[in-house]
mmCIF file of C-alpha atoms in Angstrom:
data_model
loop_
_atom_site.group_PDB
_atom_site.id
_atom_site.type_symbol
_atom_site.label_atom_id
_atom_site.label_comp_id
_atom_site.label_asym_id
_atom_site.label_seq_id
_atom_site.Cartn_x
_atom_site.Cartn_y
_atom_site.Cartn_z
ATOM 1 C CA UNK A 1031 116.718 119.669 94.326
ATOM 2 C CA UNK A 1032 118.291 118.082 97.083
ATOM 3 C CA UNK A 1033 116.469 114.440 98.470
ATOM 4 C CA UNK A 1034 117.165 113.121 101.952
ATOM 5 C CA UNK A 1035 115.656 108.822 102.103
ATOM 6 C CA UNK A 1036 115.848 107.376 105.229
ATOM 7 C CA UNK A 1037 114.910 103.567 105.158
ATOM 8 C CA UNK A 1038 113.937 100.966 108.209
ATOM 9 C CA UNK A 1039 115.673 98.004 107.745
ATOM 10 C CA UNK A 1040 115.450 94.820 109.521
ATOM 11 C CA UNK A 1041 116.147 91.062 109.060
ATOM 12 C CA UNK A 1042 116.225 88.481 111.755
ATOM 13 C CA UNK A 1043 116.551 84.824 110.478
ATOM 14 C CA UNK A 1044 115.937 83.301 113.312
ATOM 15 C CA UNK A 1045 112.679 85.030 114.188
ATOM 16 C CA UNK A 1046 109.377 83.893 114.521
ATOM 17 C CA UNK A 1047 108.634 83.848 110.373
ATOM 18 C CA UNK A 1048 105.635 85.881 111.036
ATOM 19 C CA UNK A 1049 107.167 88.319 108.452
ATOM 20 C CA UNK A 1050 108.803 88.577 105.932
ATOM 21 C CA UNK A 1051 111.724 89.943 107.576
ATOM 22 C CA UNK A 1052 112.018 87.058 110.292
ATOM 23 C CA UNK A 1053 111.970 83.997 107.947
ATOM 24 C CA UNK A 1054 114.875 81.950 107.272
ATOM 25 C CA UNK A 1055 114.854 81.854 103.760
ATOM 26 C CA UNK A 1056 116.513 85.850 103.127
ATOM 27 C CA UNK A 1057 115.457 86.099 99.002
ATOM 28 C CA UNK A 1058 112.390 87.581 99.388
ATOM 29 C CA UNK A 1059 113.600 90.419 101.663
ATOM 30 C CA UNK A 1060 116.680 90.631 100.209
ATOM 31 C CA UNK A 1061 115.017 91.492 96.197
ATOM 32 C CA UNK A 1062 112.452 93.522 98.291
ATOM 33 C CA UNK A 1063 115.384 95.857 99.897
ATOM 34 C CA UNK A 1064 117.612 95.625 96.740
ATOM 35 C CA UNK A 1065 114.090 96.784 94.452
ATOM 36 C CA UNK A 1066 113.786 99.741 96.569
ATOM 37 C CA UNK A 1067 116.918 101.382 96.847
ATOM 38 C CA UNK A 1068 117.386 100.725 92.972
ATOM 39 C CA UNK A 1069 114.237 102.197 92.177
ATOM 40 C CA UNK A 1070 115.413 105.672 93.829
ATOM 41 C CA UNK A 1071 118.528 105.813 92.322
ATOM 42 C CA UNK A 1072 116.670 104.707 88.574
ATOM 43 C CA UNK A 1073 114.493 107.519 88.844
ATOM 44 C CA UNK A 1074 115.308 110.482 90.734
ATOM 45 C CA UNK A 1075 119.381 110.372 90.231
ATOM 46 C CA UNK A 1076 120.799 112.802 87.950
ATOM 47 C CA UNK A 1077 122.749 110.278 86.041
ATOM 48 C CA UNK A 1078 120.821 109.347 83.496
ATOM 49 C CA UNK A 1079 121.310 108.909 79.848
ATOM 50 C CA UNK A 1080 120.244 108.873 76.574
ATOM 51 C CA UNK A 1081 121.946 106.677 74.187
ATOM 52 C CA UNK A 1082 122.480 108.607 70.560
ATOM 53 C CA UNK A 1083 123.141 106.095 68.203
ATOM 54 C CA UNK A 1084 124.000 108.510 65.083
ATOM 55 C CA UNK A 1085 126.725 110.091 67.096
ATOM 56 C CA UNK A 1086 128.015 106.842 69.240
ATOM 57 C CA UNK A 1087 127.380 108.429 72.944
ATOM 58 C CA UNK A 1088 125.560 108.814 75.567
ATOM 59 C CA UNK A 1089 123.819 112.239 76.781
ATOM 60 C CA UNK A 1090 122.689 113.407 79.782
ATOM 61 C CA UNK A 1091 118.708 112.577 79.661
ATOM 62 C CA UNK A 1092 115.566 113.714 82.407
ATOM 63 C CA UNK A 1093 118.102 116.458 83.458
ATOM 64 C CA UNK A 1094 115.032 118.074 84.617
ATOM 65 C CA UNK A 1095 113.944 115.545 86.958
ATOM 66 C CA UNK A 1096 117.016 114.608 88.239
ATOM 67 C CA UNK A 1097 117.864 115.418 91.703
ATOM 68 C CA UNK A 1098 120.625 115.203 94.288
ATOM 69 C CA UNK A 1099 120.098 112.058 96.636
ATOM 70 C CA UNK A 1100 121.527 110.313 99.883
ATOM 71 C CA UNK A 1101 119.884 107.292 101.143
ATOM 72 C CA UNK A 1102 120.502 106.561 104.669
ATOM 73 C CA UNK A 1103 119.353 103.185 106.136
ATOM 74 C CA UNK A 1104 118.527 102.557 109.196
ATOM 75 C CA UNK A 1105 119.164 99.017 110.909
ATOM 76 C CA UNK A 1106 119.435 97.823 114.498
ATOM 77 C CA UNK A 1107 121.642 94.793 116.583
ATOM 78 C CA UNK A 1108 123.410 94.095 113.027
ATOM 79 C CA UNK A 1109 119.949 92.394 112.137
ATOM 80 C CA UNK A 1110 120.609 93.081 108.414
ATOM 81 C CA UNK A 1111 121.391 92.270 104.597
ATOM 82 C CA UNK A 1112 123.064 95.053 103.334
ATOM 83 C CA UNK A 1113 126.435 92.880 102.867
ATOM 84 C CA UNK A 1114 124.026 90.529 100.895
ATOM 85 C CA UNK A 1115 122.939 93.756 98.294
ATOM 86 C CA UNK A 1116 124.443 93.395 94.941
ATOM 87 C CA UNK A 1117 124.974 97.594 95.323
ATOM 88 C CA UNK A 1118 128.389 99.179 95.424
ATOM 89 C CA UNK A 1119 129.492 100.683 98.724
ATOM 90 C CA UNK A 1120 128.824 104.232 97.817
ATOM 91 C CA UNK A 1121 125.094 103.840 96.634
ATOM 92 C CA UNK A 1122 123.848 104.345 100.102
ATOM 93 C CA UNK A 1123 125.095 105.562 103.954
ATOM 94 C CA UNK A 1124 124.539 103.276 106.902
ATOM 95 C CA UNK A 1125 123.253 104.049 110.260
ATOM 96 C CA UNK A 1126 122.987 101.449 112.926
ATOM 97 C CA UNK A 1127 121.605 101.734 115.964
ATOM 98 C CA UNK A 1128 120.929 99.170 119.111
ATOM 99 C CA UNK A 1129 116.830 100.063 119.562
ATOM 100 C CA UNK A 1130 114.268 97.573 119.334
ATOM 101 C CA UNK A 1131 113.235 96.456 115.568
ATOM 102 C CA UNK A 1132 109.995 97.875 115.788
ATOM 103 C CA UNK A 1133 111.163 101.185 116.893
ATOM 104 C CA UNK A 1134 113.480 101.815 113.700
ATOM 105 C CA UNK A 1135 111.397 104.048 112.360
ATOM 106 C CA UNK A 1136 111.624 107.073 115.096
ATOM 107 C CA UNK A 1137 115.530 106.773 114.203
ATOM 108 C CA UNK A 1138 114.225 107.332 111.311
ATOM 109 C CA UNK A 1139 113.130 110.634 112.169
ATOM 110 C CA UNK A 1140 116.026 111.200 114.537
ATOM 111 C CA UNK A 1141 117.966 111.255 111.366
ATOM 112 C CA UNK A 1142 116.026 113.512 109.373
ATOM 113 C CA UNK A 1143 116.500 116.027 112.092
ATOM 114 C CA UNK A 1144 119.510 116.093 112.535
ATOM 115 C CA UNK A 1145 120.018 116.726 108.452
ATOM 116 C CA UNK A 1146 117.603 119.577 108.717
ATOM 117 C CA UNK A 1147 118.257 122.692 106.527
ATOM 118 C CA UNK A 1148 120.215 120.370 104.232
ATOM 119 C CA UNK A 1149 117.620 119.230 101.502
ATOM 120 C CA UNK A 1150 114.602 120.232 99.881
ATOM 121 C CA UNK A 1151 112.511 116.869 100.746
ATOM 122 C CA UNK A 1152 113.091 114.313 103.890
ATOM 123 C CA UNK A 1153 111.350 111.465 103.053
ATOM 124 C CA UNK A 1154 110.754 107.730 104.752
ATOM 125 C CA UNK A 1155 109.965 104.502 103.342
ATOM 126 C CA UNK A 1156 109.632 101.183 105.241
ATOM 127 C CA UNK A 1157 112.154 98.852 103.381
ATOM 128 C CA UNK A 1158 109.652 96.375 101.307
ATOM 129 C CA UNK A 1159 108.117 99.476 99.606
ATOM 130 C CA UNK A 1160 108.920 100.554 95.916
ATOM 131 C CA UNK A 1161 108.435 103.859 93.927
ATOM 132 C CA UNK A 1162 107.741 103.579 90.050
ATOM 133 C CA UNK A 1163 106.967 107.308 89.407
ATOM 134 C CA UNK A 1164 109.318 109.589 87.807
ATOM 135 C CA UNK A 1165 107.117 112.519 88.213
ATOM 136 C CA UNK A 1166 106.297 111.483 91.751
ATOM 137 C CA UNK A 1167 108.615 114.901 93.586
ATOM 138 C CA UNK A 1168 106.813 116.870 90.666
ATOM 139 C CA UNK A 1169 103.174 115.902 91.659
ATOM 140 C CA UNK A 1170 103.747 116.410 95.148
ATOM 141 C CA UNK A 1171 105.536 119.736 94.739
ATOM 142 C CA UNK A 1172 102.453 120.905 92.486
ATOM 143 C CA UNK A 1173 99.927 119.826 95.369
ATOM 144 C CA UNK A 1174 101.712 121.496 98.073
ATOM 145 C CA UNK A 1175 102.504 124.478 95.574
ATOM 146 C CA UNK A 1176 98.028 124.545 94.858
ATOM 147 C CA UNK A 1177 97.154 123.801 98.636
ATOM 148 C CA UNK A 1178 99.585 125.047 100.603
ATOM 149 C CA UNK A 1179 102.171 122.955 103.296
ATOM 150 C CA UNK A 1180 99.433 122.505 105.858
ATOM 151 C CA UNK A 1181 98.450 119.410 103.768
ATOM 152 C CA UNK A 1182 100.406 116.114 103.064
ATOM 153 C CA UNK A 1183 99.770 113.799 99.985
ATOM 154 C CA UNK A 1184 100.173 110.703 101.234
ATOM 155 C CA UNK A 1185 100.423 107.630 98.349
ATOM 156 C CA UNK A 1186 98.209 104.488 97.992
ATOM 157 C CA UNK A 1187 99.831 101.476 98.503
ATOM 158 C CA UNK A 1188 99.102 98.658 96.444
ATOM 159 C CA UNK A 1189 100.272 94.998 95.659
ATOM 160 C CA UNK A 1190 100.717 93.362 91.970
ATOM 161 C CA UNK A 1191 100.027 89.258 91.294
ATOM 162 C CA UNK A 1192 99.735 89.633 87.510
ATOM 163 C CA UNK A 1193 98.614 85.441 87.570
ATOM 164 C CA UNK A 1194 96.038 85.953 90.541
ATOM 165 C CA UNK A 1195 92.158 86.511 90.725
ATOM 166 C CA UNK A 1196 92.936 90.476 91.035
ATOM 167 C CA UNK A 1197 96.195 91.767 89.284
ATOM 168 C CA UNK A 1198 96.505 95.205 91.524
ATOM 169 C CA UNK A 1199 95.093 96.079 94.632
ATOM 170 C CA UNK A 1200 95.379 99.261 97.230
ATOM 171 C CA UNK A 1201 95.695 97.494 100.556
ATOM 172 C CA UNK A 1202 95.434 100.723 102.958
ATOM 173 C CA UNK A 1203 91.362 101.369 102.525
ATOM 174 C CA UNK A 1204 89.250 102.848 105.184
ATOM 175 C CA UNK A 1205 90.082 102.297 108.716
ATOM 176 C CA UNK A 1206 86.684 102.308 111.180
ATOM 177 C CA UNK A 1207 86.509 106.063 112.266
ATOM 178 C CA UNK A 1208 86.778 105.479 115.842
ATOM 179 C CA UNK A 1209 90.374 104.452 114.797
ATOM 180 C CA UNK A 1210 91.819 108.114 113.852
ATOM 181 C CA UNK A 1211 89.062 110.348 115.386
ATOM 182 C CA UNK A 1212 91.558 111.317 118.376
ATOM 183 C CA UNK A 1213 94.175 112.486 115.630
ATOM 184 C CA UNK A 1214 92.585 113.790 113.391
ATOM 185 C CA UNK A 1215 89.327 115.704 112.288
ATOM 186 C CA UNK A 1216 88.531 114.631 108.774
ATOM 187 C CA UNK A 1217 85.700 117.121 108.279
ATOM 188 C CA UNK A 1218 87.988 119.517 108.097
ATOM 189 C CA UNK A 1219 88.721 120.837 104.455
ATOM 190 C CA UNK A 1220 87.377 116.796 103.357
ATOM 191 C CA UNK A 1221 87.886 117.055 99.812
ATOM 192 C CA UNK A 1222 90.352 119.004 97.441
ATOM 193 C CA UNK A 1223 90.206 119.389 93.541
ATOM 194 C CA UNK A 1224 92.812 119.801 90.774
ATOM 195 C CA UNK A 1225 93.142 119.608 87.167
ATOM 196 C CA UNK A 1226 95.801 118.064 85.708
ATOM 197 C CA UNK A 1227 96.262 117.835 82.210
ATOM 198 C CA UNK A 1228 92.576 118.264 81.626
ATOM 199 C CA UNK A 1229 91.492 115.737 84.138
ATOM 200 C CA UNK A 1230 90.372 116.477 87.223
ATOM 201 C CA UNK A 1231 91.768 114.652 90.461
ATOM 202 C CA UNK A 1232 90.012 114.861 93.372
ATOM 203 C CA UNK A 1233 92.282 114.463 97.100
ATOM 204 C CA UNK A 1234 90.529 112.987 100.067
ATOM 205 C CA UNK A 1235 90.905 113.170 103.664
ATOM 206 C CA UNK A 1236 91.682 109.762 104.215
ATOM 207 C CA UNK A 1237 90.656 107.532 107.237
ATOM 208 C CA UNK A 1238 93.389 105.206 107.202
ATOM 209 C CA UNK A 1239 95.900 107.647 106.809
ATOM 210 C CA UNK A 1240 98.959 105.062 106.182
ATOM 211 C CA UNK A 1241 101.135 104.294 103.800
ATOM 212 C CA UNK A 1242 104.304 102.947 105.439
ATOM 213 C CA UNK A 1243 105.979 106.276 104.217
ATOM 214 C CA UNK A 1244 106.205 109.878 103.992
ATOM 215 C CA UNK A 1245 107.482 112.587 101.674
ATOM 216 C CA UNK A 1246 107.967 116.025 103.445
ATOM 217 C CA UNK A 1247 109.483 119.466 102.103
ATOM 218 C CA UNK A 1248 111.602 121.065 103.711
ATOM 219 C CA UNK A 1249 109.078 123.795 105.521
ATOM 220 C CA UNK A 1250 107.099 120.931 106.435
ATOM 221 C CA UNK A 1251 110.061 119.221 107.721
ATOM 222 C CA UNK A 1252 110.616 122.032 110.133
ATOM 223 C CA UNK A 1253 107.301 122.431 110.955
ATOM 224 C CA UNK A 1254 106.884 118.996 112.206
ATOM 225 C CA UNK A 1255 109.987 119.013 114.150
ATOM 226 C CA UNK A 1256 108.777 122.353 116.046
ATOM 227 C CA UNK A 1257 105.925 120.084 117.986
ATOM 228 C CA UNK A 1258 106.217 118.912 121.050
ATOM 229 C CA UNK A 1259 105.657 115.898 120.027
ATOM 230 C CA UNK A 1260 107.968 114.838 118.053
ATOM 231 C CA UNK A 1261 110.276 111.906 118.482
ATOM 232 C CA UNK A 1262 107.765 111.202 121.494
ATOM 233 C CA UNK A 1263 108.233 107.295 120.315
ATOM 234 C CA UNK A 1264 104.473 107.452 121.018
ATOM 235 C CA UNK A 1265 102.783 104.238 119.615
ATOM 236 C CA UNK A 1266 99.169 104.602 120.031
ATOM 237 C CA UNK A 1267 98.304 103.996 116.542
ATOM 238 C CA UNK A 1268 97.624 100.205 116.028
ATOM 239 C CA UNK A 1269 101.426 100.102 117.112
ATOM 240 C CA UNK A 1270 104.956 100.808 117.103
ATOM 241 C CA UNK A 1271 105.367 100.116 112.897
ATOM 242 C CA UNK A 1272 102.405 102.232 112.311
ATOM 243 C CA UNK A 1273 103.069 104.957 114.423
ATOM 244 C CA UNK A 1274 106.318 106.179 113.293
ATOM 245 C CA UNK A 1275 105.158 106.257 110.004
ATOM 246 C CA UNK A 1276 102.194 107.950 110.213
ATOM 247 C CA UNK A 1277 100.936 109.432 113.721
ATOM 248 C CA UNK A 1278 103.639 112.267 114.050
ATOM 249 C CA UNK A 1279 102.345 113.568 110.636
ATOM 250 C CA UNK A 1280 98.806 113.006 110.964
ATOM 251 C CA UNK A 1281 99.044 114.823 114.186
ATOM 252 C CA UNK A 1282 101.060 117.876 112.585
ATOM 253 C CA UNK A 1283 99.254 118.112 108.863
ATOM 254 C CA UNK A 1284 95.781 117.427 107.414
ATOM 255 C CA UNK A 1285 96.860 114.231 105.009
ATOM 256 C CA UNK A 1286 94.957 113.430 101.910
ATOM 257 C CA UNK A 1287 95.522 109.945 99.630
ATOM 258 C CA UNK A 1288 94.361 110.415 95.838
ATOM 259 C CA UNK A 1289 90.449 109.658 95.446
ATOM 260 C CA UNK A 1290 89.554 105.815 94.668
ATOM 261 C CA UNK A 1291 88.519 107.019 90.872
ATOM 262 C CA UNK A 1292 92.223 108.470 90.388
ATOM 263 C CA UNK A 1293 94.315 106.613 92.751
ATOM 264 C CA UNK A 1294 97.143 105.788 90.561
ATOM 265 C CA UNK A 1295 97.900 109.659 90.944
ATOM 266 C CA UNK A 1296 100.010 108.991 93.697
ATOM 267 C CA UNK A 1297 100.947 105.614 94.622
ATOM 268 C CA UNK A 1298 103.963 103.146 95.926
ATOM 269 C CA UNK A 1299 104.021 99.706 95.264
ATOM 270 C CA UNK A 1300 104.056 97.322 98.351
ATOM 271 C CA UNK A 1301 106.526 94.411 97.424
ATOM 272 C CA UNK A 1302 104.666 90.579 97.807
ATOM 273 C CA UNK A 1303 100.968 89.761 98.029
ATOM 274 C CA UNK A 1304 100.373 89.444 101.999
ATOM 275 C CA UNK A 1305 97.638 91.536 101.258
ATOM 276 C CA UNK A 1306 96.367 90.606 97.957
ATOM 277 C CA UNK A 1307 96.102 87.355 98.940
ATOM 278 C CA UNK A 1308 93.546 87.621 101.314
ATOM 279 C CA UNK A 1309 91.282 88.784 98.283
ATOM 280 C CA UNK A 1310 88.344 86.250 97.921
ATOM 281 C CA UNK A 1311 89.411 84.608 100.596
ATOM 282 C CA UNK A 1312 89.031 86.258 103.989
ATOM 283 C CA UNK A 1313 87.949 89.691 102.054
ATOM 284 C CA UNK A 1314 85.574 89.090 99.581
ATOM 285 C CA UNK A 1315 85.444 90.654 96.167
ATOM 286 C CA UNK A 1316 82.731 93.463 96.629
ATOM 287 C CA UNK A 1317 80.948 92.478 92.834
ATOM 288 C CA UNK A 1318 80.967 88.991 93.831
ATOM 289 C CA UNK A 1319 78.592 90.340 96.829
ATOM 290 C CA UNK A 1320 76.544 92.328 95.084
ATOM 291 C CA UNK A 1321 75.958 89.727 92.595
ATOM 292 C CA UNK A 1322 75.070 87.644 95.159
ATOM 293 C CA UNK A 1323 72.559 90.258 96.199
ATOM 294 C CA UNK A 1324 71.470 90.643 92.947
ATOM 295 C CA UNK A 1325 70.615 86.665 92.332
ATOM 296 C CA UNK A 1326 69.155 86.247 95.801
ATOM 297 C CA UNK A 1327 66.404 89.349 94.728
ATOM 298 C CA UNK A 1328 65.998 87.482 92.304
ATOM 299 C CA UNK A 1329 65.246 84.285 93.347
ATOM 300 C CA UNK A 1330 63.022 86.279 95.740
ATOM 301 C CA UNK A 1331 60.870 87.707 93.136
ATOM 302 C CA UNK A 1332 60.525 84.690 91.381
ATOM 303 C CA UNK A 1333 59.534 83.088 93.645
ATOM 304 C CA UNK A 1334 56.776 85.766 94.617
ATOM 305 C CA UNK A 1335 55.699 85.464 91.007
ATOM 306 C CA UNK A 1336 55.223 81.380 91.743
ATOM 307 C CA UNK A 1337 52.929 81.706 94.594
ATOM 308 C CA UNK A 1338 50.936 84.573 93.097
#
């Protein structure tokens, strides 16, 4: 099978240090990017190996997950680290362009057009995001392969801080309805059910319908460039990052995310805690409420008790 990644990359130093790619300090972005393309490479390359210590080599090993792969990354204005990348020159192809930062993404999609007929899967993935799945192609093909290509399985997102108050967290939960209800009608087919490997994983239409990336085949490729739509650089959802990632193909497909119960099924870890961090602080943990609930009934009936 033949994998097409395209990757937004961006890195301004002297930017506003609102995010993580317009601080001075380059680390953090730079292990983010380097984690990412690595983690492609680790897991869906074909060379892999098993080392066979009774005869003294190495053997070709997950032969039958191993794919052909280009990575193609994206940057704009020379606003990037990819000389800073501890990678060798051939691990990846460059593509620079001169559009503003926060339009990278619909190059993005310029690219994958332009490569279509070429691969089996065109797939994009903002550059702070990380895949740890082997089987990842393999679930998605068997969803599509169950459901048919009229539905995308989009991954949860989620953040790790192994020393922090919560370890793991998904950070893309429900959006208020209002929010999607123009794109997208999530009545429609709401819940799908598989079984896999005797359990059963249930697929929801999602209402926040993001994930900073997306994994086509190649009839849904096509498909979504045969819209009018696309490349429209429209940015109406919650803006320009957000929109090429995710309106062109909540527009074209009915998109589901792995149930709450199950949603390690399909996931993509999003490198730092922005997110997590906000846990017990501005977003409360939801058992600390309902303990609070709890005592407060409580106290209530108690109380009631006293003055009878």
């Amino acid at each position: 099978m033949r994998i097409l990644f395209t990757i937004a990359h961006f890195f301004n130093p002297e930017g506003s240090g609102q995010h993580a790619s317009l601080r001075k300090d380059p680390q953090t972005r730079r292990i983010a990017l380097t984690t990412c393309l690595t983690a492609l490479r680790t897991l869906y390359d074909k060379s892999q190996y098993m080392i066979d210590i009774g005869r003294h080599e190495a053997i070709p090993a997950n032969q039958g997950n191993g794919h052909d792969l280009d990575i193609i990354v994206c940057t704009t204005k020379g606003f990037h680290l990819l000389s800073q990348i501890p990678l060798s020159s051939d691990f990846l192809m460059h593509h620079n362009t001169n559009v503003e930062p926060m339009l990278l993404g619909f190059e993005c999609q310029a690219v994958l057009k332009s490569c279509l007929g070429k691969y089996d899967y065109y797939c994009y993935l903002e550059d702070d995001l990380v895949l740890h799945d082997p089987w990842f192609f393999v679930k998605l093909k068997w969803f599509n392969h169950h459901t048919g290509n009229g539905n995308l399985l989009q991954p949860n997102r989620y953040e790790l801080s192994p020393l922090g108050t919560v370890p793991k967290a998904y950070i893309d939960g429900n959006l208020r309805p209002e929010i999607t209800a123009k794109f997208q009608n999530i009545q429609e087919q709401s819940q799908l059910k598989g079984k896999v490997m005797e359990k059963v994983i249930a697929f929801h239409r999602t209402l926040n319908p993001h994930s900073g990336c997306y994994f086509l085949n190649a009839e849904q490729m096509a498909e979504w460039v045969s819209k009018p739509y696309f490349l429209d650089r429209d940015t109406s959802f919650i803006g320009p990052l957000e929109s090429a990632a995710t309106l062109g193909v909540m527009k074209t497909f009915r998109v589901y995310k792995p149930a709450a119960a199950h949603a390690s099924f399909l996931e993509i870890q999003h490198f730092g805690t922005v997110f997590l961090s906000l846990i017990g602080n501005q977003i409360p943990l939801w058992e600390k409420q309902v303990q609070g609930k709890e005592k407060t009934q409580t106290e209530a009936k108690n109380k009631v008790k006293k003055e009878k």
